[in-house]
PDB file of C-alpha atoms in Angstrom:
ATOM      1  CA  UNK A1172     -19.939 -16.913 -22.212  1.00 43.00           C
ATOM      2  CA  UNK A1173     -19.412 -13.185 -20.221  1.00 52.00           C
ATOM      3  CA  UNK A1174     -21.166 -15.232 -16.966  1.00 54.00           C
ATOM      4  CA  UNK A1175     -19.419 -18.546 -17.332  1.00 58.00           C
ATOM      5  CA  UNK A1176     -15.685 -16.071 -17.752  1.00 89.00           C
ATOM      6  CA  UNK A1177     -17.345 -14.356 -14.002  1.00 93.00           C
ATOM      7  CA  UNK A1178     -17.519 -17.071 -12.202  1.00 93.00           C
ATOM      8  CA  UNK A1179     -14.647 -18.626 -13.035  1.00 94.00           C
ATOM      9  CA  UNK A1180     -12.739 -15.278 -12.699  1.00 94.00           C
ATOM     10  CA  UNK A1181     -14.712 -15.538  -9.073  1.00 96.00           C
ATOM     11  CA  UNK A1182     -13.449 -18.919  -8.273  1.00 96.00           C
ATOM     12  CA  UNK A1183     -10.002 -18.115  -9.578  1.00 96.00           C
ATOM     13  CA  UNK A1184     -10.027 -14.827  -6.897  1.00 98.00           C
ATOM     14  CA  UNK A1185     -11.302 -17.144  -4.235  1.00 98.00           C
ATOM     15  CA  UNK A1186      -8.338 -19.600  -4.541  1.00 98.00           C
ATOM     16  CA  UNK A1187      -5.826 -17.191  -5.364  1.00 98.00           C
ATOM     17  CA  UNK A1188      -6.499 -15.439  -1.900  1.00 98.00           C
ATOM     18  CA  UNK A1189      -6.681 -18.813   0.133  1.00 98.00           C
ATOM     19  CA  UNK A1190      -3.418 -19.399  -1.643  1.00 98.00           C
ATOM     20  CA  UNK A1191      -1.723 -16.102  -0.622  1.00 98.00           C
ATOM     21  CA  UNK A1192      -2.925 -16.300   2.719  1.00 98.00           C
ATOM     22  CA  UNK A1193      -1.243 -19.803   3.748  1.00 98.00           C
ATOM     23  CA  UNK A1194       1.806 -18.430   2.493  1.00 98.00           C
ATOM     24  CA  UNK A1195       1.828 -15.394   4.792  1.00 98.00           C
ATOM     25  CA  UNK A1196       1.262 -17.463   7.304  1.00 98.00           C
ATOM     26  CA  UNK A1197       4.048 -19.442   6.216  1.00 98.00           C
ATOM     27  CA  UNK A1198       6.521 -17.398   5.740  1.00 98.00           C
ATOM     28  CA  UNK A1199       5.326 -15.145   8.974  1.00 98.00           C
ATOM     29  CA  UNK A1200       5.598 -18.274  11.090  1.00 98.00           C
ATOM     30  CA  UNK A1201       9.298 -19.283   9.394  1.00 97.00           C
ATOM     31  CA  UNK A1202       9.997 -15.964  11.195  1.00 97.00           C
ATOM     32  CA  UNK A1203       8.594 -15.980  14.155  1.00 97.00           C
ATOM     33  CA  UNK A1204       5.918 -13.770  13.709  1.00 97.00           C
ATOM     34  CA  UNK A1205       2.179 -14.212  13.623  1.00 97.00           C
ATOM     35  CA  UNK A1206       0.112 -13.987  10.314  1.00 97.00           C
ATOM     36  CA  UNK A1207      -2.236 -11.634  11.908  1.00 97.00           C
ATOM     37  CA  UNK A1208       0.293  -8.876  12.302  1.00 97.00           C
ATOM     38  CA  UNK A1209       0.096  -9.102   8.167  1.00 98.00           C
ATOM     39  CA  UNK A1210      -2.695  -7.303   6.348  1.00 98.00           C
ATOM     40  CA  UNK A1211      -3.535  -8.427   3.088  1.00 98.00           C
ATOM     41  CA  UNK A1212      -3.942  -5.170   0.779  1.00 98.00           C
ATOM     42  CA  UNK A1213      -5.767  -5.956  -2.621  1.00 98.00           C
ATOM     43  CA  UNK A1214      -4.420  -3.627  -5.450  1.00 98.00           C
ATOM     44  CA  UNK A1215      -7.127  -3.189  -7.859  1.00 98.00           C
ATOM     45  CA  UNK A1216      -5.275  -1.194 -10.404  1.00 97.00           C
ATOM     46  CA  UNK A1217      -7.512  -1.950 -13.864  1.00 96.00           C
ATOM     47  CA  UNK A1218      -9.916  -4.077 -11.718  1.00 97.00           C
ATOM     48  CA  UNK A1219     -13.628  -4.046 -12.481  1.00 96.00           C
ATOM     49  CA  UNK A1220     -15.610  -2.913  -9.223  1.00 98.00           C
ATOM     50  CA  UNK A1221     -17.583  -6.310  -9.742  1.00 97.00           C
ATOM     51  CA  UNK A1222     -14.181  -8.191  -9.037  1.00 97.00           C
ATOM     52  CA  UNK A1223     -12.715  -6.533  -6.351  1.00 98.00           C
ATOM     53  CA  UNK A1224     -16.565  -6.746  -4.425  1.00 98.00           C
ATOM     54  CA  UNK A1225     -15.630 -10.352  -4.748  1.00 98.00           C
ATOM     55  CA  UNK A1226     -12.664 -10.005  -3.309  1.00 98.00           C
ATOM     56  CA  UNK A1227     -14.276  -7.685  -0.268  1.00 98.00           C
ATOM     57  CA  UNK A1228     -17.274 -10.569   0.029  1.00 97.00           C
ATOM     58  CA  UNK A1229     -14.470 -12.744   0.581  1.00 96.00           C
ATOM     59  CA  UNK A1230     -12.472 -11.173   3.608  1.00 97.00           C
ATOM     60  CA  UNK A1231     -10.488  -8.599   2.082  1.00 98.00           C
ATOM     61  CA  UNK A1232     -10.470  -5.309   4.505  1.00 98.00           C
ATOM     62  CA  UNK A1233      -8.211  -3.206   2.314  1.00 98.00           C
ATOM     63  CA  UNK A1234      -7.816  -2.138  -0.982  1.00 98.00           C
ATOM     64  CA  UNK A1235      -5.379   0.133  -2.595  1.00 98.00           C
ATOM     65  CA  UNK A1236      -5.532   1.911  -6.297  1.00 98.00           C
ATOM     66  CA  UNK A1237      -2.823   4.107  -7.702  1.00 97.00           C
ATOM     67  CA  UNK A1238      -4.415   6.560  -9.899  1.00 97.00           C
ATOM     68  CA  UNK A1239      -7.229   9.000  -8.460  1.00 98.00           C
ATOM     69  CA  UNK A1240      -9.262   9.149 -11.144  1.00 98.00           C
ATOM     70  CA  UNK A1241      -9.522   5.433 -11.738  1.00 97.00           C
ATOM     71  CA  UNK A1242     -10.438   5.674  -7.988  1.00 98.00           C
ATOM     72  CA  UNK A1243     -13.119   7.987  -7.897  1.00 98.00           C
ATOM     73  CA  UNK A1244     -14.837   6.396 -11.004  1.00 98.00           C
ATOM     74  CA  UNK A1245     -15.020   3.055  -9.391  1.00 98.00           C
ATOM     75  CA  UNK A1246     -15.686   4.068  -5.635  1.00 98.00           C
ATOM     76  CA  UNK A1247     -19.698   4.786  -6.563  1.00 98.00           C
ATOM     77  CA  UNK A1248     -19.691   1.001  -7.361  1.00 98.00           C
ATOM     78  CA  UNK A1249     -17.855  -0.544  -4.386  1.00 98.00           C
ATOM     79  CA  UNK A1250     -18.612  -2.073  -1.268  1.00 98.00           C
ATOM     80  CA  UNK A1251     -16.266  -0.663   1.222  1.00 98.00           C
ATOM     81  CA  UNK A1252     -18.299  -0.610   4.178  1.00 97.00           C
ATOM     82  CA  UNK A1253     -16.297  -2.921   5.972  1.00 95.00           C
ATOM     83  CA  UNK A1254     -13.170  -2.051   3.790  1.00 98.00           C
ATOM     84  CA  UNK A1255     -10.604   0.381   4.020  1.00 98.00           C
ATOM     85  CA  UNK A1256      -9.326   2.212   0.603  1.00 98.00           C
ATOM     86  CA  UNK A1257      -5.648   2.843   0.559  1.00 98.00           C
ATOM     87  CA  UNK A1258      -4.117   5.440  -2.558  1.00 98.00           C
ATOM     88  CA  UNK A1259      -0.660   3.742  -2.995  1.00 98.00           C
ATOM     89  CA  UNK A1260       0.161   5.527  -6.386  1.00 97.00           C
ATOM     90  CA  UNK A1261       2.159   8.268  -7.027  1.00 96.00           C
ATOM     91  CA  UNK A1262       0.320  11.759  -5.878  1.00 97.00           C
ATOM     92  CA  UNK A1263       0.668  14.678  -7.650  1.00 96.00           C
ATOM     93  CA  UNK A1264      -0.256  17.927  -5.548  1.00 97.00           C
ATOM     94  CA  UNK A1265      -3.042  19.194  -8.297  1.00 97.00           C
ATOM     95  CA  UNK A1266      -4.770  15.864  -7.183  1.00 97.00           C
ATOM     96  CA  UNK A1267      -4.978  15.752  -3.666  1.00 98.00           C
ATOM     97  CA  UNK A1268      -7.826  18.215  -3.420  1.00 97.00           C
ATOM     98  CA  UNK A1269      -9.802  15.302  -5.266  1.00 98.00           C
ATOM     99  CA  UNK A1270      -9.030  12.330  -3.166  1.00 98.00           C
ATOM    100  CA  UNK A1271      -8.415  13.839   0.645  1.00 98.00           C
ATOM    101  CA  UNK A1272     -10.993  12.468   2.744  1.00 97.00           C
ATOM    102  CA  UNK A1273     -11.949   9.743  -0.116  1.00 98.00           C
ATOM    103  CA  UNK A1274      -9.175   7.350   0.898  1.00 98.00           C
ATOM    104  CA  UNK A1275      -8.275   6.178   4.353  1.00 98.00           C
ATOM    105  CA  UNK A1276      -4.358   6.614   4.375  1.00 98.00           C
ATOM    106  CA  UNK A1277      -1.846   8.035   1.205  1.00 98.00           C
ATOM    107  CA  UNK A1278       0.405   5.663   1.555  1.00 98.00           C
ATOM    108  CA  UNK A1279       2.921   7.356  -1.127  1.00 98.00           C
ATOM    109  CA  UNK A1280       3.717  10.554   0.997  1.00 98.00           C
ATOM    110  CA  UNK A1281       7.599  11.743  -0.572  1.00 96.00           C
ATOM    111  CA  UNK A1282       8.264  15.612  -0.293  1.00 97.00           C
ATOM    112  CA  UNK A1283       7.064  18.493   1.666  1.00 97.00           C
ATOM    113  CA  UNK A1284       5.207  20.270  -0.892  1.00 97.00           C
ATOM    114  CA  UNK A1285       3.505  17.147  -1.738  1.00 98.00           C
ATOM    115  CA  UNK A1286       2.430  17.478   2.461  1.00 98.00           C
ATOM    116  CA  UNK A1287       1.930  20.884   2.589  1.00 98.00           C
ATOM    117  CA  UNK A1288      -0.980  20.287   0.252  1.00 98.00           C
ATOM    118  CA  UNK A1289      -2.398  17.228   2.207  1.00 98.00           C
ATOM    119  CA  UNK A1290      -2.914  18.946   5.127  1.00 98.00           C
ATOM    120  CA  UNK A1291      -3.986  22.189   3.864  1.00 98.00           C
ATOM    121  CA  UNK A1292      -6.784  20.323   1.976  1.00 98.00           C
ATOM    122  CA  UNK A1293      -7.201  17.830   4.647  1.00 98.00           C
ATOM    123  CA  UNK A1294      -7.584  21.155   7.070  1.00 98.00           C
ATOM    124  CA  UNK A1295     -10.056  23.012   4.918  1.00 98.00           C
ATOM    125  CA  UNK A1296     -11.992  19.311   5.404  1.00 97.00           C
ATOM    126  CA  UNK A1297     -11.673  19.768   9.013  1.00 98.00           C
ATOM    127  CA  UNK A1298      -9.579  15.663   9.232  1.00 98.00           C
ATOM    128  CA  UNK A1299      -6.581  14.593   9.545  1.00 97.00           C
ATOM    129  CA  UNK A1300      -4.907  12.350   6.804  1.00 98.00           C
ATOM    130  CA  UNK A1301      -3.093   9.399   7.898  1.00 98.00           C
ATOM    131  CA  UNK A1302       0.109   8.724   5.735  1.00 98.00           C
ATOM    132  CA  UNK A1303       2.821   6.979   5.080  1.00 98.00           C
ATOM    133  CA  UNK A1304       6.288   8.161   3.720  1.00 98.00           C
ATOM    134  CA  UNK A1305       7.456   6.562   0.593  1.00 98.00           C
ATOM    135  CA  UNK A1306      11.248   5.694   0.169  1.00 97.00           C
ATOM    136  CA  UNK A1307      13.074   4.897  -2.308  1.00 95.00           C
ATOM    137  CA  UNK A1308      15.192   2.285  -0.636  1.00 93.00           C
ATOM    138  CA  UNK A1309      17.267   1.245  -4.063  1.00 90.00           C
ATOM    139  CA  UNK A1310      17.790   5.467  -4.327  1.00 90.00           C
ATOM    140  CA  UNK A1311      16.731   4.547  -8.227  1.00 88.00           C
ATOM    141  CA  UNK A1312      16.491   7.389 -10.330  1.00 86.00           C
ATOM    142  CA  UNK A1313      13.376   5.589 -12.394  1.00 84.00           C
ATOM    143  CA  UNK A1314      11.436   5.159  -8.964  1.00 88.00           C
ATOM    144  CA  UNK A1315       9.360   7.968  -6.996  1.00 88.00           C
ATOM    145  CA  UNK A1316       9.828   8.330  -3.298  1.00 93.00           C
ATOM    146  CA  UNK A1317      12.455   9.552  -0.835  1.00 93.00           C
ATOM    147  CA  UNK A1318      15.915   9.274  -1.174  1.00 92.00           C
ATOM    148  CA  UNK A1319      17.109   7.928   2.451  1.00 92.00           C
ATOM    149  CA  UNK A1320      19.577  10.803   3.089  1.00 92.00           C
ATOM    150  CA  UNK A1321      16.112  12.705   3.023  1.00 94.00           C
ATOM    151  CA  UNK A1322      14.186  10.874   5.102  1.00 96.00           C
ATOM    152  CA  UNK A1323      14.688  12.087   9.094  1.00 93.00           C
ATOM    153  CA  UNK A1324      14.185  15.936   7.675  1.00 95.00           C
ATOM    154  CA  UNK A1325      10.995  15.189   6.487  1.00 96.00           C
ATOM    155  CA  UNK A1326       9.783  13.859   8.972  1.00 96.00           C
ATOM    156  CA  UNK A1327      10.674  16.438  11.209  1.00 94.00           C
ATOM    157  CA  UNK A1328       9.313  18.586   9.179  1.00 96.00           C
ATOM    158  CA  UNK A1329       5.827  17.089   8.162  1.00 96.00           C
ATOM    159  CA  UNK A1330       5.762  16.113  12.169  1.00 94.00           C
ATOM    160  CA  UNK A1331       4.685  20.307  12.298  1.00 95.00           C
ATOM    161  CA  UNK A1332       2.066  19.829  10.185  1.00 96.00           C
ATOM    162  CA  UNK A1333      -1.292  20.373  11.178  1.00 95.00           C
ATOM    163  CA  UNK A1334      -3.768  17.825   9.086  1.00 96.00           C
ATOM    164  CA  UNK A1335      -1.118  15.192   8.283  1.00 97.00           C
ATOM    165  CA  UNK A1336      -0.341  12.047  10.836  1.00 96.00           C
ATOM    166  CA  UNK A1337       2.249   9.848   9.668  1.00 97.00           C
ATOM    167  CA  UNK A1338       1.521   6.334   9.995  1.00 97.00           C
ATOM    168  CA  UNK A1339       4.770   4.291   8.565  1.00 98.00           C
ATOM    169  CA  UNK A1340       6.889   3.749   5.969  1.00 98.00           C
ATOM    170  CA  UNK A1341       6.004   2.613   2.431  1.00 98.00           C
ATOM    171  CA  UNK A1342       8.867   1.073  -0.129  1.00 97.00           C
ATOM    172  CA  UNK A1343       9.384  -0.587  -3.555  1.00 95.00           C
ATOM    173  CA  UNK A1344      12.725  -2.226  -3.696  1.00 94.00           C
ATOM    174  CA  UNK A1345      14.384  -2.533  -6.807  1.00 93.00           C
ATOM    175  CA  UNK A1346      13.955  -6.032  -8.819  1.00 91.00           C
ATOM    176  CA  UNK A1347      16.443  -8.540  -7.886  1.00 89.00           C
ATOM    177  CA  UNK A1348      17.090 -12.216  -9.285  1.00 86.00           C
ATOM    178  CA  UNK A1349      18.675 -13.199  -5.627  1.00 87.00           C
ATOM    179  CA  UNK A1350      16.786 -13.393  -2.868  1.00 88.00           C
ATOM    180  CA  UNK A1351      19.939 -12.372  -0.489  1.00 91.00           C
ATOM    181  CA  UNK A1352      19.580  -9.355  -2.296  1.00 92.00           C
ATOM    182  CA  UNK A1353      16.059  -8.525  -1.805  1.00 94.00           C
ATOM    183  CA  UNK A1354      16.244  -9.793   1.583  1.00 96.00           C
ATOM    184  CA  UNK A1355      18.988  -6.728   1.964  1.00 96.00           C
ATOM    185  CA  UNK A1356      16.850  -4.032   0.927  1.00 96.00           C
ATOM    186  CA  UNK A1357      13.610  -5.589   3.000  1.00 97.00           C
ATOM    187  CA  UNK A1358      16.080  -5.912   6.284  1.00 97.00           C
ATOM    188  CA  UNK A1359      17.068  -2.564   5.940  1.00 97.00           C
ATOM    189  CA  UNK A1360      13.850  -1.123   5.218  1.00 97.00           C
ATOM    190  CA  UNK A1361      12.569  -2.949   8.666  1.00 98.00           C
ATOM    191  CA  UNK A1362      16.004  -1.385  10.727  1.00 97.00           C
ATOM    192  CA  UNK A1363      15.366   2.317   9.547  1.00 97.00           C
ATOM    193  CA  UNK A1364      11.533   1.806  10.295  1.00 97.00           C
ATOM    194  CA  UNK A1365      12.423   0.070  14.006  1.00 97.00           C
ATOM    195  CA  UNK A1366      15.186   2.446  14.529  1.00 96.00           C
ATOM    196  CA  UNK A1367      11.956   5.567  13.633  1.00 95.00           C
ATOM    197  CA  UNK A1368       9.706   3.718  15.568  1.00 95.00           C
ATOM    198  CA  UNK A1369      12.378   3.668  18.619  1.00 95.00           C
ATOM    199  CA  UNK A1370      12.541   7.741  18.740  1.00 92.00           C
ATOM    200  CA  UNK A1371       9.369   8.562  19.708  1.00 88.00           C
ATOM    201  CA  UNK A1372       8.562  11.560  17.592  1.00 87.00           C
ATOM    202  CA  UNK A1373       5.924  13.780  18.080  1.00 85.00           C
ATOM    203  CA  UNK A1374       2.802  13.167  15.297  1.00 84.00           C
ATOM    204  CA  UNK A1375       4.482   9.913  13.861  1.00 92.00           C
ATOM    205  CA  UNK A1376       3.588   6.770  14.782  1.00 93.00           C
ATOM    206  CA  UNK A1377       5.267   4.359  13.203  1.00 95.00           C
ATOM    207  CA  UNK A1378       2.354   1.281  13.096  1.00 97.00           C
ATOM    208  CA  UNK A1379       2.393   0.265   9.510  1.00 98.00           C
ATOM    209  CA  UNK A1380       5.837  -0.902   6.927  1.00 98.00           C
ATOM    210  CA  UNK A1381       4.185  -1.349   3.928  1.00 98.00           C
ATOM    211  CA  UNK A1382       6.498  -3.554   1.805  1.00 98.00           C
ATOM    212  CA  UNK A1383       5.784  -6.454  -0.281  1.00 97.00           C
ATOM    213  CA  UNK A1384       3.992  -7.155  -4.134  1.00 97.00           C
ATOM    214  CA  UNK A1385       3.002 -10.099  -5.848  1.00 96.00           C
ATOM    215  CA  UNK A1386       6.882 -11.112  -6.663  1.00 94.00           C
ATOM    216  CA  UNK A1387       7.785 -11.004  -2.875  1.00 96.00           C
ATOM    217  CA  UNK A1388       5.350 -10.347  -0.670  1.00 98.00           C
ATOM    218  CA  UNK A1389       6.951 -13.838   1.362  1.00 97.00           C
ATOM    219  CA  UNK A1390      10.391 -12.492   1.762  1.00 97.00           C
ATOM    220  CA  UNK A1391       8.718  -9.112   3.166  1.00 98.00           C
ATOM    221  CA  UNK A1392       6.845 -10.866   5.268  1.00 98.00           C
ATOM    222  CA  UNK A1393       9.702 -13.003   6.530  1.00 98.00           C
ATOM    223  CA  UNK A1394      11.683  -9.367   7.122  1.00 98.00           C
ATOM    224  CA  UNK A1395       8.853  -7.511   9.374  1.00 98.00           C
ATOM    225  CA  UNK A1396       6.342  -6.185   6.747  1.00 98.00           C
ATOM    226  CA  UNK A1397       3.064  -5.329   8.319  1.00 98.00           C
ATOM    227  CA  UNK A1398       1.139  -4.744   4.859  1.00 98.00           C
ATOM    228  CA  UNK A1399       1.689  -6.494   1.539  1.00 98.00           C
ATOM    229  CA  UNK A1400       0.500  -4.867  -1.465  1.00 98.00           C
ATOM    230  CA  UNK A1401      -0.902  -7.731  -4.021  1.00 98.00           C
ATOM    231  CA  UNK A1402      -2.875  -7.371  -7.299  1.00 98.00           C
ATOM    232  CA  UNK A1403      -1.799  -9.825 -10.005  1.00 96.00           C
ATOM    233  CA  UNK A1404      -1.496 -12.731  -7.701  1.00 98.00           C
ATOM    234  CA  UNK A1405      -5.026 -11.917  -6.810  1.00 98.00           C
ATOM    235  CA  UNK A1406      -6.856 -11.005  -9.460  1.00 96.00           C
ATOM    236  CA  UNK A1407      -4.368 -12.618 -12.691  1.00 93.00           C
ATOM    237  CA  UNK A1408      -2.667 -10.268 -14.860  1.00 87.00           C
ATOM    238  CA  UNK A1409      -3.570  -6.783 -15.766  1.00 79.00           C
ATOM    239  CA  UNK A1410      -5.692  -6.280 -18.677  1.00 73.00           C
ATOM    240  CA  UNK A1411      -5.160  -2.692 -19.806  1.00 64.00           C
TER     241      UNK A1411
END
């Protein structure tokens, strides 16, 4: 029975991310935009290595994970040579030590002690660690990341850090039952990150608005997202 429930867990990932991928190209088209300028982030939070492989054997390039520990455990067992590993979770500063240089980009970057420690640790490592700022778009008191009103002094100041290159923004909107609604918080998330973009700063680039879960990755896409983060939609529900 545990190989039959495999491969039809593997079939069910298979279809699931042919499935997601004609709707970002979809919804990217309904806007104008090309699918390609969409990458597909897996989120493997609770995922066995042996399903997210399958999702990496079948074209996946990124994968992100939330907790570091659940990372490290699993990273002896995947194949990520021709993926990228993403931490999307929130990061508390006794943890970075651990997972600097194990993950490509920390894509949930929201305070300057939090990148004070990044780029010490990344320094002592002799890299730099590509990041992205986290805000809090809904300014929800329940959510982590960076109140807006916050947003242009961090980056000024995390632009004078040695060992820390920020890469884009990162956001979670709040849950909405209209789309109008969540269209308003994607919209505005894509202005700010435009508006950033248009400055020029020194030591941020802004390449990368990560915005976009299983609920609504479509209406990100539709409003300029360049990375949607997807787990459930991929691999079915959690199982914790």
């Amino acid at each position: 029975m545990r190989e039959l429930s495999v491969e039809k867990r593997f079939s069910d990932i298979d279809h699931n991310i042919e499935i997601i991928r004609e709707k970002i190209y979809k919804a990217a088209s309904s806007a104008g935009r090309k699918a390609e300028e969409v990458t597909l982030m897996a989120v493997t939070k609770t995922v066995d290595p042996i399903f997210i492989n399958r999702a990496i054997e079948n074209g996946i390039t990124l994968i992100g994970e939330n907790k570091v520990q659940e990372f490290m455990s699993k990273k002896p067992f995947l194949k990520l040579e021709n993926c990228e590993a993403h931490l999307i979770g929130h990061l508390q500063t006794n943890k970075v030590k651990q997972i600097v240089s194990e993950v490509s980009m920390i894509q949930s970057l929201d305070s300057l002690k939090l990148a004070k420690e990044i780029s010490k640790r990344s320094l002592e490592k002799g890299i730099v660690t590509p990041c992205l700022i986290e805000v809090n778009i809904g300014e929800e008191e329940s959510k982590t990341g960076l109140g807006l009103s916050s947003l242009e002094e961090l980056l000024a100041e995390v632009a004078q850090l040695e060992g820390v290159s920020v890469r884009g923004l990162m956001t979670i909107p709040p849950i909405c039952d209209d789309e109008k609604e969540l269209d308003k918080y994607f919209s505005k998330m894509h202005k700010i990150f435009v508006d950033i973009k248009s400055e020029k700063l020194d030591n941020i680039d802004m390449s990368i608005l990560s915005m976009g879960m299983s609920a609504d990755y479509e209406a990100a896409v539709r409003n300029g997202s360049t990375l949607v983060r997807v787990g459930s939609s991929i691999f079915g529900e959690r199982i914790y």
